[in-house]
Amino acid sequence: MTSLKFLDRPPRFLFFTGKGGVGKTSVACATALHLAATGRQVLLVSTDPASNVGQVFGISIGNQITAIPAASGLAALEIDPQAAAQVYRDRIVGPVRGLLPEAVVNGIEEQLSGACTTEIAAFDEFTALLTDSALTAHYDHIVFDTAPTGHTIRLLQLPGAWTGFLEAGKGDASCLGPLAGLEKQGAQYKAALAALADGNRTRLVLVTRAQQTTLREVARTHAELKAIGLQNQYLLINAILPPAEAANDRLAMAIHQRELAALATIPAVISSLPRDGLLLKPFNLVGLDALRELLLDGPIKTQVPIDSAIAFDKPTLSALVDEIAKDGHGLVMLMGKGGVGKTTLAAAVAVNLAQRGLPVHLTTSDPAAHLSETLNGSLANLTVSRIDPHLETERYRQHVLETKGAQLDAQGRALLEEDLRSPCTEEIAVFQAFSRIIREAGEQFVVMDTAPTGHTLLLLDATGAYHREVARQMHGDSHYLTPMMQLQDSKQTKVLIATLAETTPVLEAANLQEDLRRAGIEPWAWVINSSITATHTTSPLLRQRAHNELREIDAVAHHHAQRYAVVPWSLAEPVGVNSLLALTGPGMSGPSQS
């Protein structure tokens, strides 16, 4: 095995963090297996909502320490974040149920339904693992699949005066509410946070891929965690295409060149971190044999014969746009986790509609979404705008401080300011800016990149900030329309969920779909982006990967989506009108064949 820096003299705690689909679970499992093979006692802990640790090892694990057969010295524990969050919610809501009006209780439950509650509840569960409890005293190493975010840690560092502040209704609709359930565990949290910040005890491994978008995202994660004291960080670039694969295949060569370009422009804030790279494997990382090979640089083994055909006859993005175009106008929202290509897909849909002679307004709030660069030009019938999240959030914060904060004392105002620094605040502020644009969808197409989550939409509705206030003002008049009502109306709004043909992105997209359904929003279609199966590659490794994609595509087609489309991986970067139009066509058309 090539010497890997992140495995050099490992401390007791190893955290692996990164966006969905970068391979952090596989790397964490392989690391735990490697450490156990050296004769150490190792506990692998997952707090990832999309965890598939049990699937990787081929056994049922769950919320109890379970020995891994055929791997002496290795045990695993899966903390179910959703179950932990439900217990957490019950602890807070139970005492007031029946005492407060049902609408108030529902509002509290909704405030506790988002990602912040899940993260804090999961942290509540594994805090004991960080504080040398008797449960874990005999383990030499504890490997965590998914670290708490900088936002969660910063919330846990608050002084604790927020409980009465929230009960008095002085807080705003954001993420501070989940803290109400922490009660008197401050000492244990303080010890856990100290362990995280101690470089002699904890190492944080940032897992990413050789892609510009994921490298930018991991740079933001690095800066956020460093700012709150987590200094001992390593960078692991996973799934790099072996250069030998690029020798005789044009798609493999294109991927190789893109990866080289991404690594050549790696963000400065992470360029000096200790760095490792792992090669892309052709196989699914399930089972002990596969995990043992992940950290090795051995010869590539494939099972799909080079001359075998991979049958592929899947619906294209163009077919979805055909249906969208029939309405003549409406709102089209592209949603999905980071790194799945939402911005590119939104631009492709907008360009296709505009080329048909339909008026289109393409808008985004993604700070990393360079729409002007993606379009690389102008097109008749297409207007483009960008909502500045920082500007909108600051405007929203000032408004809340000038209204709700006007009568607060110094401590209350400080807590309100902390509340307004949460990610939910930004989503609410951006949604209000989007609401101004949404009204245009009655006359033309509005294609929206980076939409608010279902939790944020529900939170807005539960607090009555806009939707219920309008309903009251209209005194029963049915001739009004709020943005929330427009999003829930499938005749006016079509939500497209973007994903990749990989296990974790599909699972995360399914979770997003359930989140939206809770808000009364039914996704209209799924778009599987950057599919190798939809290409004609001759690379043995990529052909094996293409074969592996078929299971995920089948899951989307038969279990998740009402309708779907598959977009092939492009040989050329999808930049410019012609390249974007090619994405909506069948197979590897346009620049993909050039």
XYZ file of C-alpha atoms in Angstrom, residues 159-404:
246
model
C -23.463 30.168 26.612
C -26.839 28.548 27.287
C -29.142 31.499 27.958
C -31.201 30.711 24.856
C -33.848 28.536 26.560
C -35.912 31.332 28.142
C -35.165 33.513 25.135
C -36.868 31.025 22.792
C -39.745 30.295 25.156
C -40.491 34.010 25.243
C -40.851 33.973 21.475
C -38.000 36.374 20.855
C -36.090 34.114 18.467
C -36.655 34.020 14.742
C -37.436 31.127 12.399
C -34.045 29.511 12.102
C -31.908 26.796 13.627
C -31.427 27.961 17.199
C -34.585 26.192 18.349
C -33.017 22.691 18.385
C -30.741 23.840 21.219
C -33.718 23.926 23.565
C -33.291 20.207 24.214
C -29.687 20.253 25.362
C -30.717 20.927 28.943
C -27.920 20.377 31.490
C -25.368 18.491 29.400
C -23.067 21.472 29.016
C -20.093 19.885 30.791
C -20.175 16.792 28.588
C -20.476 18.876 25.420
C -17.584 21.046 26.545
C -15.407 17.951 27.014
C -16.458 16.582 23.613
C -15.680 19.851 21.842
C -12.295 19.953 23.579
C -11.541 16.479 22.232
C -12.449 17.591 18.720
C -10.088 20.564 18.919
C -7.182 18.552 20.383
C -4.840 17.623 17.533
C -3.196 14.934 19.649
C -6.516 13.137 19.992
C -8.426 14.018 16.816
C -7.666 14.101 13.095
C -10.210 15.419 10.600
C -9.993 14.006 7.067
C -11.721 16.118 4.408
C -12.818 13.745 1.656
C -13.399 15.226 -1.782
C -12.975 14.507 -5.486
C -10.845 16.052 -8.195
C -13.655 18.322 -9.346
C -13.727 22.092 -9.099
C -17.153 22.245 -7.427
C -16.381 19.671 -4.740
C -12.952 21.199 -4.081
C -14.573 24.611 -3.565
C -17.087 23.073 -1.176
C -14.443 21.278 0.877
C -12.430 24.520 1.046
C -15.450 26.204 2.676
C -15.785 23.289 5.119
C -12.085 23.536 5.982
C -12.288 27.265 6.694
C -15.448 26.914 8.790
C -14.011 24.124 10.973
C -10.614 25.785 11.310
C -12.277 28.980 12.513
C -13.778 27.130 15.498
C -10.581 25.357 16.498
C -10.410 22.124 14.472
C -6.885 22.607 13.150
C -5.621 19.050 12.564
C -7.001 18.571 9.052
C -5.946 16.350 6.163
C -7.161 16.394 2.562
C -8.059 13.136 0.803
C -8.892 13.326 -2.896
C -10.839 10.200 -3.703
C -11.712 8.382 -6.928
C -9.021 9.798 -9.239
C -9.162 8.157 -12.658
C -5.964 6.117 -13.247
C -3.996 7.873 -16.036
C -3.567 4.564 -17.898
C -7.319 4.457 -18.552
C -7.058 7.656 -20.600
C -4.687 6.168 -23.176
C -7.219 4.749 -25.649
C -10.597 6.193 -24.722
C -11.772 9.727 -25.460
C -14.189 9.909 -22.534
C -11.542 8.706 -20.095
C -9.098 11.238 -21.537
C -11.648 14.041 -21.066
C -12.247 13.040 -17.437
C -8.491 12.818 -16.831
C -7.910 16.290 -18.283
C -10.711 17.801 -16.166
C -9.255 16.264 -13.016
C -5.790 17.605 -13.817
C -7.257 21.070 -14.375
C -9.177 20.934 -11.069
C -6.095 19.873 -9.119
C -4.010 22.575 -10.790
C -6.413 25.242 -9.497
C -7.074 23.799 -6.040
C -8.271 26.542 -3.615
C -5.363 28.161 -1.795
C -6.840 27.600 1.690
C -6.533 23.806 1.313
C -3.506 23.588 -0.972
C -1.096 23.441 1.983
C -2.936 20.679 3.878
C -1.322 17.218 4.017
C -2.796 15.579 0.920
C -3.451 12.021 -0.250
C -5.048 10.647 -3.393
C -6.916 7.396 -3.992
C -7.536 5.924 -7.426
C -11.032 5.301 -8.785
C -12.029 1.645 -8.495
C -14.229 -0.150 -11.015
C -16.153 -2.114 -8.406
C -18.787 -1.264 -5.818
C -17.138 -0.908 -2.425
C -19.139 -3.603 -0.665
C -17.580 -6.423 1.308
C -14.235 -6.867 3.037
C -12.286 -7.773 -0.105
C -13.380 -4.600 -1.914
C -12.645 -2.416 1.126
C -9.156 -3.870 1.479
C -8.419 -2.937 -2.138
C -9.607 0.672 -1.784
C -6.393 1.820 -0.102
C -4.206 -0.157 -2.522
C -2.744 0.860 -5.877
C -2.897 -2.607 -7.420
C -3.923 -3.606 -10.957
C -7.458 -2.794 -12.091
C -9.822 -5.778 -12.078
C -12.999 -5.604 -14.144
C -15.800 -8.068 -14.821
C -17.581 -6.532 -17.813
C -16.056 -7.860 -21.089
C -14.665 -5.126 -23.324
C -16.833 -6.211 -26.267
C -20.089 -6.592 -24.328
C -22.884 -4.135 -25.017
C -24.482 -2.193 -22.167
C -28.106 -1.834 -23.158
C -29.285 1.728 -22.696
C -32.581 3.176 -23.797
C -33.529 5.738 -21.188
C -35.582 8.948 -21.428
C -33.616 12.092 -22.227
C -33.753 15.544 -20.700
C -35.142 16.776 -24.015
C -38.240 14.627 -23.484
C -38.846 16.313 -20.122
C -38.401 19.767 -21.644
C -40.924 18.831 -24.346
C -43.525 18.333 -21.613
C -42.518 21.472 -19.740
C -42.722 23.588 -22.896
C -46.364 22.621 -23.552
C -47.533 24.911 -20.749
C -46.011 28.020 -22.331
C -45.001 29.410 -18.921
C -44.414 28.303 -15.330
C -41.843 27.826 -12.586
C -39.161 25.141 -12.968
C -37.060 24.457 -9.859
C -33.826 22.440 -9.916
C -33.091 20.922 -6.521
C -30.450 18.531 -5.198
C -27.347 18.146 -3.065
C -24.087 19.895 -3.881
C -21.936 18.521 -6.679
C -24.666 16.924 -8.803
C -24.715 19.650 -11.464
C -27.865 21.638 -10.655
C -26.550 24.843 -12.195
C -25.587 23.178 -15.471
C -28.923 21.355 -15.702
C -30.878 24.538 -14.932
C -28.980 26.358 -17.668
C -29.589 23.474 -20.098
C -33.352 23.512 -19.450
C -33.513 27.303 -19.788
C -31.520 27.353 -23.033
C -33.653 24.605 -24.548
C -36.873 26.461 -23.707
C -35.502 29.766 -24.991
C -34.411 28.224 -28.271
C -38.018 27.165 -28.817
C -38.954 30.854 -28.805
C -40.334 30.835 -25.278
C -39.482 33.691 -22.868
C -37.307 32.427 -20.008
C -35.851 33.998 -16.857
C -32.977 31.910 -15.447
C -32.007 32.759 -11.870
C -29.679 31.367 -9.202
C -28.612 32.043 -5.623
C -25.621 29.711 -5.644
C -22.437 31.677 -4.814
C -20.413 29.071 -6.703
C -22.757 29.033 -9.711
C -21.108 31.064 -12.428
C -24.067 31.204 -14.791
C -22.418 33.735 -17.086
C -19.455 31.395 -17.545
C -21.749 28.392 -18.079
C -23.784 30.193 -20.738
C -20.712 31.861 -22.253
C -22.865 34.175 -24.310
C -26.407 35.396 -24.769
C -29.520 33.934 -26.348
C -32.730 35.468 -27.609
C -35.680 35.093 -25.196
C -33.359 34.379 -22.247
C -32.708 36.739 -19.326
C -30.360 35.817 -16.484
C -30.175 37.066 -12.904
C -28.339 36.160 -9.738
C -29.603 36.669 -6.211
C -26.747 37.553 -3.883
C -27.282 35.387 -0.761
C -25.005 37.563 1.384
C -26.768 40.784 0.402
C -30.248 39.314 0.872
C -29.331 37.715 4.197
C -27.858 40.928 5.546
C -30.967 42.823 4.469
C -33.176 40.255 6.220
C -31.041 40.310 9.387
C -31.200 44.069 9.619
C -34.972 44.003 9.216
C -35.388 41.443 12.031
C -32.989 43.295 14.326
C -34.772 46.585 13.724
C -38.160 45.029 14.476
C -37.880 42.062 16.859
